[in-house]
PDB file of C-alpha atoms in Angstrom:
ATOM      1  CA  MET D 118      10.772  -4.115  31.685  1.00 49.00           C
ATOM      2  CA  ALA D 119      10.068  -5.148  28.090  1.00 50.00           C
ATOM      3  CA  ALA D 120      11.322  -2.927  25.169  1.00 51.00           C
ATOM      4  CA  PRO D 121       8.525  -0.951  23.500  1.00 55.00           C
ATOM      5  CA  ARG D 122       7.597  -1.900  20.242  1.00 61.00           C
ATOM      6  CA  PRO D 123       8.124  -0.027  17.100  1.00 61.00           C
ATOM      7  CA  THR D 124       5.116   1.782  15.580  1.00 67.00           C
ATOM      8  CA  VAL D 125       3.551   1.258  12.134  1.00 68.00           C
ATOM      9  CA  LEU D 126       1.017   3.782  10.588  1.00 69.00           C
ATOM     10  CA  VAL D 127      -1.543   2.666   8.210  1.00 68.00           C
ATOM     11  CA  THR D 128      -3.263   5.592   6.479  1.00 59.00           C
ATOM     12  CA  GLY D 129      -6.062   6.261   4.118  1.00 51.00           C
ATOM     13  CA  ALA D 130      -9.355   7.777   2.811  1.00 34.00           C
ATOM     14  CA  GLY D 131     -12.695   6.205   1.987  1.00 38.00           C
ATOM     15  CA  GLY D 132     -12.272   4.018  -1.091  1.00 38.00           C
ATOM     16  CA  ARG D 133      -8.533   4.547  -1.282  1.00 42.00           C
ATOM     17  CA  THR D 134      -5.301   2.596  -0.279  1.00 37.00           C
ATOM     18  CA  ASP D 135      -3.142   2.674   2.842  1.00 36.00           C
ATOM     19  CA  THR D 136       0.523   3.604   4.403  1.00 36.00           C
ATOM     20  CA  LEU D 137       2.921   2.016   6.952  1.00 34.00           C
ATOM     21  CA  SER D 138       6.279   2.655   8.334  1.00 32.00           C
ATOM     22  CA  LEU D 139       9.115   0.998  10.497  1.00 31.00           C
ATOM     23  CA  LEU D 140      12.165   1.966  12.754  1.00 29.00           C
ATOM     24  CA  PRO D 141      15.792   1.544  11.496  1.00 29.00           C
ATOM     25  CA  SER D 142      17.133  -1.628  11.647  1.00 31.00           C
ATOM     26  CA  PRO D 143      20.575  -2.799  13.206  1.00 31.00           C
ATOM     27  CA  PRO D 144      23.531  -3.638  10.826  1.00 33.00           C
ATOM     28  CA  VAL D 145      23.615  -6.758   9.378  1.00 35.00           C
ATOM     29  CA  SER D 146      26.340  -8.892   8.032  1.00 38.00           C
ATOM     30  CA  PRO D 147      26.230  -9.642   4.604  1.00 40.00           C
ATOM     31  CA  THR D 148      26.789 -13.452   5.211  1.00 38.00           C
ATOM     32  CA  LYS D 149      23.786 -13.645   7.361  1.00 44.00           C
ATOM     33  CA  THR D 150      20.039 -13.156   6.410  1.00 43.00           C
ATOM     34  CA  ARG D 151      18.816  -9.513   5.974  1.00 52.00           C
ATOM     35  CA  ARG D 152      15.529  -9.859   7.715  1.00 56.00           C
ATOM     36  CA  ILE D 153      15.004  -6.977   9.729  1.00 53.00           C
ATOM     37  CA  ARG D 154      15.611  -7.444  13.675  1.00 49.00           C
ATOM     38  CA  LEU D 155      13.786  -4.704  15.680  1.00 47.00           C
ATOM     39  CA  PRO D 156      15.136  -3.646  19.160  1.00 43.00           C
ATOM     40  CA  ARG D 157      11.279  -3.146  19.966  1.00 57.00           C
ATOM     41  CA  ARG D 158       7.929  -3.335  18.454  1.00 72.00           C
ATOM     42  CA  ALA D 159       7.753  -1.383  15.194  1.00 80.00           C
ATOM     43  CA  ILE D 160       5.403   1.426  14.687  1.00 82.00           C
ATOM     44  CA  PRO D 161       3.940   1.293  11.383  1.00 81.00           C
ATOM     45  CA  VAL D 162       1.207   3.811  10.099  1.00 83.00           C
ATOM     46  CA  LEU D 163      -1.485   2.465   7.640  1.00 79.00           C
ATOM     47  CA  THR D 164      -3.443   4.864   5.715  1.00 79.00           C
ATOM     48  CA  LEU D 165      -7.236   4.182   4.311  1.00 72.00           C
ATOM     49  CA  VAL D 166      -7.690   1.552   7.096  1.00 73.00           C
ATOM     50  CA  GLU D 167     -11.516   1.626   6.182  1.00 70.00           C
ATOM     51  CA  SER D 168     -10.790   0.261   2.833  1.00 83.00           C
ATOM     52  CA  ILE D 169     -10.856  -3.572   2.317  1.00 88.00           C
ATOM     53  CA  ALA D 170      -7.016  -3.870   1.820  1.00 89.00           C
ATOM     54  CA  GLY D 171      -6.227  -1.512   4.683  1.00 89.00           C
ATOM     55  CA  GLN D 172      -8.448  -3.432   7.120  1.00 90.00           C
ATOM     56  CA  ILE D 173      -6.789  -6.704   5.955  1.00 93.00           C
ATOM     57  CA  VAL D 174      -3.295  -5.130   6.517  1.00 94.00           C
ATOM     58  CA  PHE D 175      -4.344  -3.495   9.891  1.00 92.00           C
ATOM     59  CA  SER D 176      -5.875  -6.882  11.131  1.00 92.00           C
ATOM     60  CA  LYS D 177      -2.307  -8.749  10.096  1.00 95.00           C
ATOM     61  CA  LEU D 178      -0.294  -6.045  11.966  1.00 93.00           C
ATOM     62  CA  ARG D 179      -2.491  -6.269  15.018  1.00 90.00           C
ATOM     63  CA  GLU D 180      -2.085 -10.201  14.951  1.00 92.00           C
ATOM     64  CA  ARG D 181       1.762  -9.777  15.174  1.00 93.00           C
ATOM     65  CA  SER D 182       1.603  -7.333  18.335  1.00 90.00           C
ATOM     66  CA  ASP D 183       4.664  -8.962  19.235  1.00 91.00           C
ATOM     67  CA  GLN D 184       6.396  -7.265  16.256  1.00 92.00           C
ATOM     68  CA  PHE D 185       4.343  -4.176  15.605  1.00 93.00           C
ATOM     69  CA  ALA D 186       2.273  -1.388  17.317  1.00 91.00           C
ATOM     70  CA  ALA D 187       0.103  -0.427  14.391  1.00 92.00           C
ATOM     71  CA  ARG D 188      -1.731   2.692  13.668  1.00 92.00           C
ATOM     72  CA  GLY D 189      -4.560   3.315  11.413  1.00 92.00           C
ATOM     73  CA  LEU D 190      -5.435   6.552   9.569  1.00 92.00           C
ATOM     74  CA  VAL D 191      -8.931   7.041   8.232  1.00 91.00           C
ATOM     75  CA  ARG D 192     -10.739  10.052   6.620  1.00 88.00           C
ATOM     76  CA  SER D 193     -13.647  10.375   9.047  1.00 88.00           C
ATOM     77  CA  GLU D 194     -14.670  10.076  12.637  1.00 91.00           C
ATOM     78  CA  GLU D 195     -17.533   7.902  11.199  1.00 89.00           C
ATOM     79  CA  SER D 196     -15.100   5.568   9.435  1.00 87.00           C
ATOM     80  CA  LYS D 197     -13.070   5.397  12.616  1.00 89.00           C
ATOM     81  CA  GLN D 198     -16.242   4.217  14.557  1.00 88.00           C
ATOM     82  CA  LYS D 199     -17.053   1.683  11.930  1.00 83.00           C
ATOM     83  CA  ILE D 200     -13.811  -0.231  12.602  1.00 81.00           C
ATOM     84  CA  GLY D 201     -14.001  -0.085  16.181  1.00 81.00           C
ATOM     85  CA  GLY D 202     -13.149   3.538  17.215  1.00 79.00           C
ATOM     86  CA  ALA D 203      -9.950   2.376  18.817  1.00 84.00           C
ATOM     87  CA  ASP D 204      -7.228   5.067  20.294  1.00 85.00           C
ATOM     88  CA  ASP D 205      -4.807   3.481  17.570  1.00 87.00           C
ATOM     89  CA  VAL D 206      -6.864   4.922  14.662  1.00 91.00           C
ATOM     90  CA  TYR D 207      -6.293   8.455  13.712  1.00 92.00           C
ATOM     91  CA  VAL D 208      -8.472  10.793  11.771  1.00 93.00           C
ATOM     92  CA  ALA D 209      -7.016  12.978   9.118  1.00 92.00           C
ATOM     93  CA  ASP D 210      -7.631  14.452   5.578  1.00 93.00           C
ATOM     94  CA  ILE D 211      -4.680  13.332   3.458  1.00 95.00           C
ATOM     95  CA  ARG D 212      -5.105  16.285   1.255  1.00 94.00           C
ATOM     96  CA  GLU D 213      -4.195  18.551   4.066  1.00 93.00           C
ATOM     97  CA  ALA D 214      -0.443  18.349   4.827  1.00 93.00           C
ATOM     98  CA  GLU D 215      -0.959  19.695   8.503  1.00 92.00           C
ATOM     99  CA  HIS D 216      -3.339  17.029   9.287  1.00 91.00           C
ATOM    100  CA  LEU D 217      -0.825  14.130   9.061  1.00 94.00           C
ATOM    101  CA  ALA D 218       1.900  15.262  11.446  1.00 93.00           C
ATOM    102  CA  PRO D 219       0.150  13.535  14.611  1.00 92.00           C
ATOM    103  CA  ALA D 220      -0.377  10.308  13.056  1.00 92.00           C
ATOM    104  CA  VAL D 221       3.240   9.730  11.907  1.00 94.00           C
ATOM    105  CA  GLN D 222       4.949  11.236  14.683  1.00 93.00           C
ATOM    106  CA  GLY D 223       7.109   8.714  16.434  1.00 93.00           C
ATOM    107  CA  ALA D 224       6.281   6.119  13.627  1.00 94.00           C
ATOM    108  CA  ASP D 225       9.064   3.890  12.093  1.00 95.00           C
ATOM    109  CA  ALA D 226       7.126   2.860   8.862  1.00 96.00           C
ATOM    110  CA  LEU D 227       4.415   3.982   6.655  1.00 96.00           C
ATOM    111  CA  VAL D 228       2.212   2.076   4.545  1.00 97.00           C
ATOM    112  CA  ILE D 229       0.315   3.854   1.929  1.00 96.00           C
ATOM    113  CA  LEU D 230      -2.826   2.355   0.445  1.00 94.00           C
ATOM    114  CA  THR D 231      -4.632   5.362  -0.408  1.00 92.00           C
ATOM    115  CA  SER D 232      -6.362   5.727  -3.944  1.00 94.00           C
ATOM    116  CA  ALA D 233      -8.965   7.464  -5.724  1.00 94.00           C
ATOM    117  CA  SER D 234     -12.138   5.424  -6.467  1.00 93.00           C
ATOM    118  CA  PRO D 235     -14.340   6.076  -9.443  1.00 94.00           C
ATOM    119  CA  LYS D 236     -18.014   5.548  -9.319  1.00 94.00           C
ATOM    120  CA  MET D 237     -20.522   4.492 -11.916  1.00 94.00           C
ATOM    121  CA  LYS D 238     -23.033   7.238 -13.126  1.00 93.00           C
ATOM    122  CA  PRO D 239     -26.608   6.018 -12.631  1.00 92.00           C
ATOM    123  CA  GLY D 240     -28.895   4.995 -15.100  1.00 86.00           C
ATOM    124  CA  PHE D 241     -26.781   2.333 -17.140  1.00 87.00           C
ATOM    125  CA  ASP D 242     -28.745  -0.379 -18.381  1.00 85.00           C
ATOM    126  CA  PRO D 243     -26.491  -3.344 -19.503  1.00 84.00           C
ATOM    127  CA  THR D 244     -29.400  -4.856 -21.700  1.00 82.00           C
ATOM    128  CA  LYS D 245     -29.098  -1.669 -23.952  1.00 84.00           C
ATOM    129  CA  GLY D 246     -25.395  -2.141 -24.715  1.00 82.00           C
ATOM    130  CA  GLY D 247     -22.923   0.438 -24.505  1.00 83.00           C
ATOM    131  CA  ARG D 248     -20.464   0.911 -21.737  1.00 87.00           C
ATOM    132  CA  PRO D 249     -21.010   2.475 -18.333  1.00 91.00           C
ATOM    133  CA  GLU D 250     -19.815   5.966 -17.483  1.00 93.00           C
ATOM    134  CA  PHE D 251     -17.735   6.923 -14.349  1.00 96.00           C
ATOM    135  CA  TYR D 252     -16.869   9.855 -12.313  1.00 96.00           C
ATOM    136  CA  TYR D 253     -15.070  11.176  -9.272  1.00 96.00           C
ATOM    137  CA  GLU D 254     -16.714  12.744  -6.349  1.00 95.00           C
ATOM    138  CA  ASP D 255     -15.694  16.572  -5.978  1.00 94.00           C
ATOM    139  CA  GLY D 256     -12.284  16.739  -3.997  1.00 93.00           C
ATOM    140  CA  ALA D 257     -11.600  12.760  -4.622  1.00 94.00           C
ATOM    141  CA  TYR D 258     -10.062  13.015  -8.150  1.00 97.00           C
ATOM    142  CA  PRO D 259      -6.975  10.802  -8.742  1.00 97.00           C
ATOM    143  CA  GLU D 260      -4.786  14.309  -8.791  1.00 98.00           C
ATOM    144  CA  GLN D 261      -6.108  15.270  -5.277  1.00 97.00           C
ATOM    145  CA  VAL D 262      -5.759  11.715  -3.631  1.00 96.00           C
ATOM    146  CA  ASP D 263      -3.153   9.779  -5.600  1.00 97.00           C
ATOM    147  CA  TRP D 264      -0.844  12.691  -6.228  1.00 98.00           C
ATOM    148  CA  ILE D 265      -1.401  15.630  -3.779  1.00 97.00           C
ATOM    149  CA  GLY D 266      -2.520  12.854  -0.782  1.00 96.00           C
ATOM    150  CA  GLN D 267       0.128  10.594  -1.277  1.00 97.00           C
ATOM    151  CA  LYS D 268       2.875  13.518  -1.712  1.00 98.00           C
ATOM    152  CA  ASN D 269       1.642  14.893   1.581  1.00 97.00           C
ATOM    153  CA  GLN D 270       1.726  11.498   3.320  1.00 97.00           C
ATOM    154  CA  ILE D 271       5.549  11.089   1.920  1.00 98.00           C
ATOM    155  CA  ASP D 272       6.567  14.623   3.026  1.00 98.00           C
ATOM    156  CA  ALA D 273       5.045  14.175   6.487  1.00 97.00           C
ATOM    157  CA  ALA D 274       6.711  10.624   7.031  1.00 97.00           C
ATOM    158  CA  LYS D 275       9.943  12.222   5.720  1.00 97.00           C
ATOM    159  CA  ALA D 276       9.579  15.154   8.331  1.00 97.00           C
ATOM    160  CA  ALA D 277       8.944  12.973  11.075  1.00 96.00           C
ATOM    161  CA  GLY D 278      11.861  10.727  10.552  1.00 96.00           C
ATOM    162  CA  VAL D 279      10.226   7.495   9.245  1.00 96.00           C
ATOM    163  CA  LYS D 280      12.560   5.114   7.854  1.00 96.00           C
ATOM    164  CA  HIS D 281      10.673   2.949   5.469  1.00 98.00           C
ATOM    165  CA  ILE D 282       7.834   3.782   3.237  1.00 98.00           C
ATOM    166  CA  VAL D 283       5.655   0.945   1.555  1.00 98.00           C
ATOM    167  CA  LEU D 284       3.356   2.412  -1.203  1.00 98.00           C
ATOM    168  CA  VAL D 285       0.644   0.255  -2.946  1.00 97.00           C
ATOM    169  CA  GLY D 286       0.405   1.373  -6.522  1.00 97.00           C
ATOM    170  CA  SER D 287      -0.848  -0.477  -9.621  1.00 97.00           C
ATOM    171  CA  MET D 288       0.262  -2.167 -12.539  1.00 98.00           C
ATOM    172  CA  GLY D 289      -0.488  -0.439 -15.893  1.00 97.00           C
ATOM    173  CA  GLY D 290       1.284   2.712 -15.109  1.00 97.00           C
ATOM    174  CA  THR D 291       3.733   2.522 -18.287  1.00 97.00           C
ATOM    175  CA  ASN D 292       0.921   2.864 -20.545  1.00 96.00           C
ATOM    176  CA  PRO D 293      -0.479   6.466 -20.752  1.00 94.00           C
ATOM    177  CA  ASN D 294      -3.332   5.108 -22.772  1.00 95.00           C
ATOM    178  CA  HIS D 295      -4.400   2.417 -20.307  1.00 96.00           C
ATOM    179  CA  PRO D 296      -8.187   1.886 -20.026  1.00 95.00           C
ATOM    180  CA  LEU D 297      -8.179   2.804 -16.176  1.00 96.00           C
ATOM    181  CA  ASN D 298      -6.988   6.392 -17.061  1.00 97.00           C
ATOM    182  CA  SER D 299     -10.273   7.187 -19.062  1.00 96.00           C
ATOM    183  CA  LEU D 300     -12.481   6.539 -16.088  1.00 95.00           C
ATOM    184  CA  GLY D 301     -13.992   9.731 -15.228  1.00 96.00           C
ATOM    185  CA  ASN D 302     -11.017  11.465 -17.185  1.00 94.00           C
ATOM    186  CA  GLY D 303      -9.143  10.897 -13.982  1.00 97.00           C
ATOM    187  CA  ASN D 304      -5.800   9.725 -15.425  1.00 97.00           C
ATOM    188  CA  ILE D 305      -5.541   7.762 -12.317  1.00 98.00           C
ATOM    189  CA  LEU D 306      -2.495   5.697 -13.336  1.00 98.00           C
ATOM    190  CA  VAL D 307      -0.645   8.810 -14.350  1.00 98.00           C
ATOM    191  CA  TRP D 308      -1.075  10.341 -11.052  1.00 98.00           C
ATOM    192  CA  LYS D 309      -0.315   7.057  -9.196  1.00 98.00           C
ATOM    193  CA  ARG D 310       2.953   6.915 -11.363  1.00 98.00           C
ATOM    194  CA  LYS D 311       3.766  10.584 -10.305  1.00 98.00           C
ATOM    195  CA  SER D 312       3.602   9.777  -6.618  1.00 98.00           C
ATOM    196  CA  GLU D 313       5.885   6.696  -6.957  1.00 98.00           C
ATOM    197  CA  GLN D 314       8.419   8.544  -8.772  1.00 98.00           C
ATOM    198  CA  TYR D 315       8.334  11.447  -5.771  1.00 99.00           C
ATOM    199  CA  LEU D 316       8.700   8.669  -3.150  1.00 99.00           C
ATOM    200  CA  ALA D 317      11.715   7.011  -5.047  1.00 98.00           C
ATOM    201  CA  ASP D 318      13.375  10.420  -5.352  1.00 98.00           C
ATOM    202  CA  SER D 319      12.439  11.359  -1.744  1.00 98.00           C
ATOM    203  CA  GLY D 320      15.603   9.681  -0.372  1.00 97.00           C
ATOM    204  CA  VAL D 321      13.474   7.687   2.036  1.00 98.00           C
ATOM    205  CA  PRO D 322      13.912   3.804   2.000  1.00 98.00           C
ATOM    206  CA  TYR D 323      11.027   2.587   0.122  1.00 98.00           C
ATOM    207  CA  THR D 324       9.125  -0.478  -1.334  1.00 99.00           C
ATOM    208  CA  ILE D 325       6.885   0.314  -4.233  1.00 99.00           C
ATOM    209  CA  ILE D 326       4.268  -2.594  -4.849  1.00 99.00           C
ATOM    210  CA  ARG D 327       2.186  -2.466  -7.981  1.00 98.00           C
ATOM    211  CA  PRO D 328      -0.376  -5.315  -7.854  1.00 98.00           C
ATOM    212  CA  GLY D 329      -2.683  -6.380 -10.738  1.00 97.00           C
ATOM    213  CA  GLY D 330      -6.476  -6.690 -10.728  1.00 96.00           C
ATOM    214  CA  LEU D 331      -7.722  -7.171  -7.143  1.00 96.00           C
ATOM    215  CA  GLN D 332      -9.798 -10.233  -6.178  1.00 96.00           C
ATOM    216  CA  ASP D 333     -11.732 -10.735  -3.041  1.00 95.00           C
ATOM    217  CA  LYS D 334     -10.509 -14.401  -2.570  1.00 96.00           C
ATOM    218  CA  ASP D 335      -8.503 -16.221   0.065  1.00 96.00           C
ATOM    219  CA  GLY D 336      -4.675 -15.236   0.504  1.00 97.00           C
ATOM    220  CA  GLY D 337      -2.029 -17.853   1.103  1.00 97.00           C
ATOM    221  CA  VAL D 338      -3.000 -20.445  -1.173  1.00 98.00           C
ATOM    222  CA  ARG D 339      -1.475 -18.980  -4.249  1.00 98.00           C
ATOM    223  CA  GLU D 340       2.137 -18.900  -5.827  1.00 98.00           C
ATOM    224  CA  LEU D 341       3.118 -15.136  -5.941  1.00 99.00           C
ATOM    225  CA  ILE D 342       4.738 -13.689  -8.966  1.00 98.00           C
ATOM    226  CA  VAL D 343       6.758 -10.587  -9.231  1.00 98.00           C
ATOM    227  CA  GLY D 344       7.648  -8.618 -12.320  1.00 98.00           C
ATOM    228  CA  LYS D 345       8.579  -5.303 -13.730  1.00 97.00           C
ATOM    229  CA  ASP D 346       7.635  -2.621 -16.242  1.00 97.00           C
ATOM    230  CA  ASP D 347       4.127  -4.215 -16.543  1.00 98.00           C
ATOM    231  CA  GLU D 348       5.405  -7.317 -18.279  1.00 97.00           C
ATOM    232  CA  LEU D 349       2.703  -9.455 -16.361  1.00 97.00           C
ATOM    233  CA  LEU D 350       0.004  -7.832 -18.110  1.00 96.00           C
ATOM    234  CA  GLN D 351       0.772  -9.553 -21.250  1.00 94.00           C
ATOM    235  CA  THR D 352       0.521 -12.997 -19.578  1.00 95.00           C
ATOM    236  CA  ASP D 353      -2.401 -14.995 -17.894  1.00 93.00           C
ATOM    237  CA  THR D 354      -1.079 -14.281 -14.476  1.00 93.00           C
ATOM    238  CA  LYS D 355      -1.912 -10.526 -13.921  1.00 95.00           C
ATOM    239  CA  ALA D 356      -4.510 -10.609 -10.927  1.00 97.00           C
ATOM    240  CA  ILE D 357      -4.044 -11.411  -7.094  1.00 98.00           C
ATOM    241  CA  PRO D 358      -6.278 -11.379  -4.061  1.00 98.00           C
ATOM    242  CA  ARG D 359      -6.342  -8.286  -1.933  1.00 97.00           C
ATOM    243  CA  ALA D 360      -5.348 -10.458   1.098  1.00 97.00           C
ATOM    244  CA  ASP D 361      -1.991 -11.526  -0.696  1.00 98.00           C
ATOM    245  CA  VAL D 362      -1.306  -7.937  -1.404  1.00 98.00           C
ATOM    246  CA  ALA D 363      -1.937  -7.297   2.192  1.00 96.00           C
ATOM    247  CA  GLU D 364       0.529 -10.006   3.398  1.00 98.00           C
ATOM    248  CA  VAL D 365       3.246  -8.797   1.215  1.00 98.00           C
ATOM    249  CA  CYS D 366       2.848  -5.423   2.466  1.00 97.00           C
ATOM    250  CA  VAL D 367       3.570  -6.722   6.183  1.00 97.00           C
ATOM    251  CA  GLN D 368       6.307  -8.959   5.020  1.00 97.00           C
ATOM    252  CA  ALA D 369       7.989  -5.857   3.065  1.00 98.00           C
ATOM    253  CA  LEU D 370       8.518  -4.267   6.532  1.00 96.00           C
ATOM    254  CA  GLN D 371      10.616  -6.969   7.562  1.00 95.00           C
ATOM    255  CA  TYR D 372      13.267  -7.579   4.960  1.00 95.00           C
ATOM    256  CA  GLU D 373      16.101  -5.473   3.766  1.00 93.00           C
ATOM    257  CA  GLU D 374      16.291  -7.019   0.363  1.00 91.00           C
ATOM    258  CA  VAL D 375      13.000  -5.031  -0.594  1.00 97.00           C
ATOM    259  CA  LYS D 376      14.188  -1.411   0.396  1.00 98.00           C
ATOM    260  CA  PHE D 377      14.659   0.998  -2.570  1.00 98.00           C
ATOM    261  CA  LYS D 378      12.892  -1.581  -4.805  1.00 98.00           C
ATOM    262  CA  ALA D 379       9.800  -1.659  -6.904  1.00 98.00           C
ATOM    263  CA  PHE D 380       7.861  -4.382  -8.394  1.00 99.00           C
ATOM    264  CA  ASP D 381       4.695  -5.627 -10.059  1.00 99.00           C
ATOM    265  CA  LEU D 382       2.682  -8.381  -8.131  1.00 99.00           C
ATOM    266  CA  ALA D 383       0.410 -11.059  -9.379  1.00 98.00           C
ATOM    267  CA  SER D 384      -0.557 -14.570  -8.449  1.00 98.00           C
ATOM    268  CA  LYS D 385      -1.016 -17.949 -10.224  1.00 97.00           C
ATOM    269  CA  PRO D 386      -4.625 -19.520 -10.106  1.00 96.00           C
ATOM    270  CA  GLU D 387      -5.115 -21.526  -6.830  1.00 96.00           C
ATOM    271  CA  GLY D 388      -3.825 -25.296  -7.395  1.00 95.00           C
ATOM    272  CA  GLU D 389      -1.234 -24.153  -9.987  1.00 96.00           C
ATOM    273  CA  GLY D 390       2.555 -23.922  -8.549  1.00 95.00           C
ATOM    274  CA  THR D 391       3.516 -23.756  -4.757  1.00 97.00           C
ATOM    275  CA  PRO D 392       1.672 -21.253  -2.386  1.00 98.00           C
ATOM    276  CA  THR D 393       4.302 -18.591  -1.600  1.00 98.00           C
ATOM    277  CA  LYS D 394       5.572 -18.848   2.017  1.00 98.00           C
ATOM    278  CA  ASP D 395       9.255 -17.926   1.638  1.00 97.00           C
ATOM    279  CA  PHE D 396       9.151 -14.117   1.404  1.00 98.00           C
ATOM    280  CA  LYS D 397      12.730 -13.675   1.273  1.00 96.00           C
ATOM    281  CA  ALA D 398      13.175 -15.873  -1.685  1.00 97.00           C
ATOM    282  CA  LEU D 399      10.275 -13.981  -3.433  1.00 98.00           C
ATOM    283  CA  PHE D 400      12.092 -10.577  -2.553  1.00 98.00           C
ATOM    284  CA  SER D 401      15.114 -11.981  -3.746  1.00 96.00           C
ATOM    285  CA  LYS D 402      13.878 -11.847  -7.259  1.00 97.00           C
ATOM    286  CA  VAL D 403      13.138  -8.117  -7.263  1.00 97.00           C
ATOM    287  CA  THR D 404      15.750  -6.148  -9.251  1.00 95.00           C
ATOM    288  CA  ALA D 405      14.255  -2.929 -10.311  1.00 97.00           C
ATOM    289  CA  ARG D 406      14.528   0.151  -8.103  1.00 96.00           C
ATOM    290  CA  PHE D 407      11.585   1.668 -10.170  1.00 96.00           C
TER     291      PHE D 407
END
């Protein structure tokens, strides 16, 4: 009889990012590659599967069904039906801690993609000059989603014995005056940074990925670049396709080198450099723990 596959959970709520987790790996000799070799299919949980990035990560995990038995987490039954209504998709409110236990029970890894999403106020006319104004819906402010919601996910995963949490944040968190913080007076990067620190202090093996501006472009055709402390924001390479962020999330589940690490992530324009295929080499460039 074939060994069971490890489980990964992908979680999330509307317009927000996702979460994923893996089982423990066996000891690895320091003289050999440190790619994780799982005794069964990993069970990662991915949150915010209804988001664009969440759907891409979930799809990539399902394509690797010999490695992963993925679970998705969405905010509503309606969202679940929109992505097929499968039994491996759970419905939960990440703002309510008690809702998360069933989804993470028995999971090996958690990939957190949840993020608050500002909306533009109606009535803006670009022909009249000025700037658009933004707001957050009630109950969907960054403090509630990016702090309380992510903290609840981390706590639930830790209580369930999850062995690896991959958290997708954002570049810009070192600057409290970043323009994104002014949108809807939400201070979104402040709250994201707080949840990142909470994860780093949790004791659970973690990987924090901070991508630059997200693009709806093809993945797998660009050279990826890692950095730290928002240094990439001072360069011309400060954006990345969502599909490439999704692939990095999946790859992060497979390498010991990227545990207890945090990094900024961007890509060169298509046609410049060599498309990244060796993720072990990419992750070996990551040195920062936060």
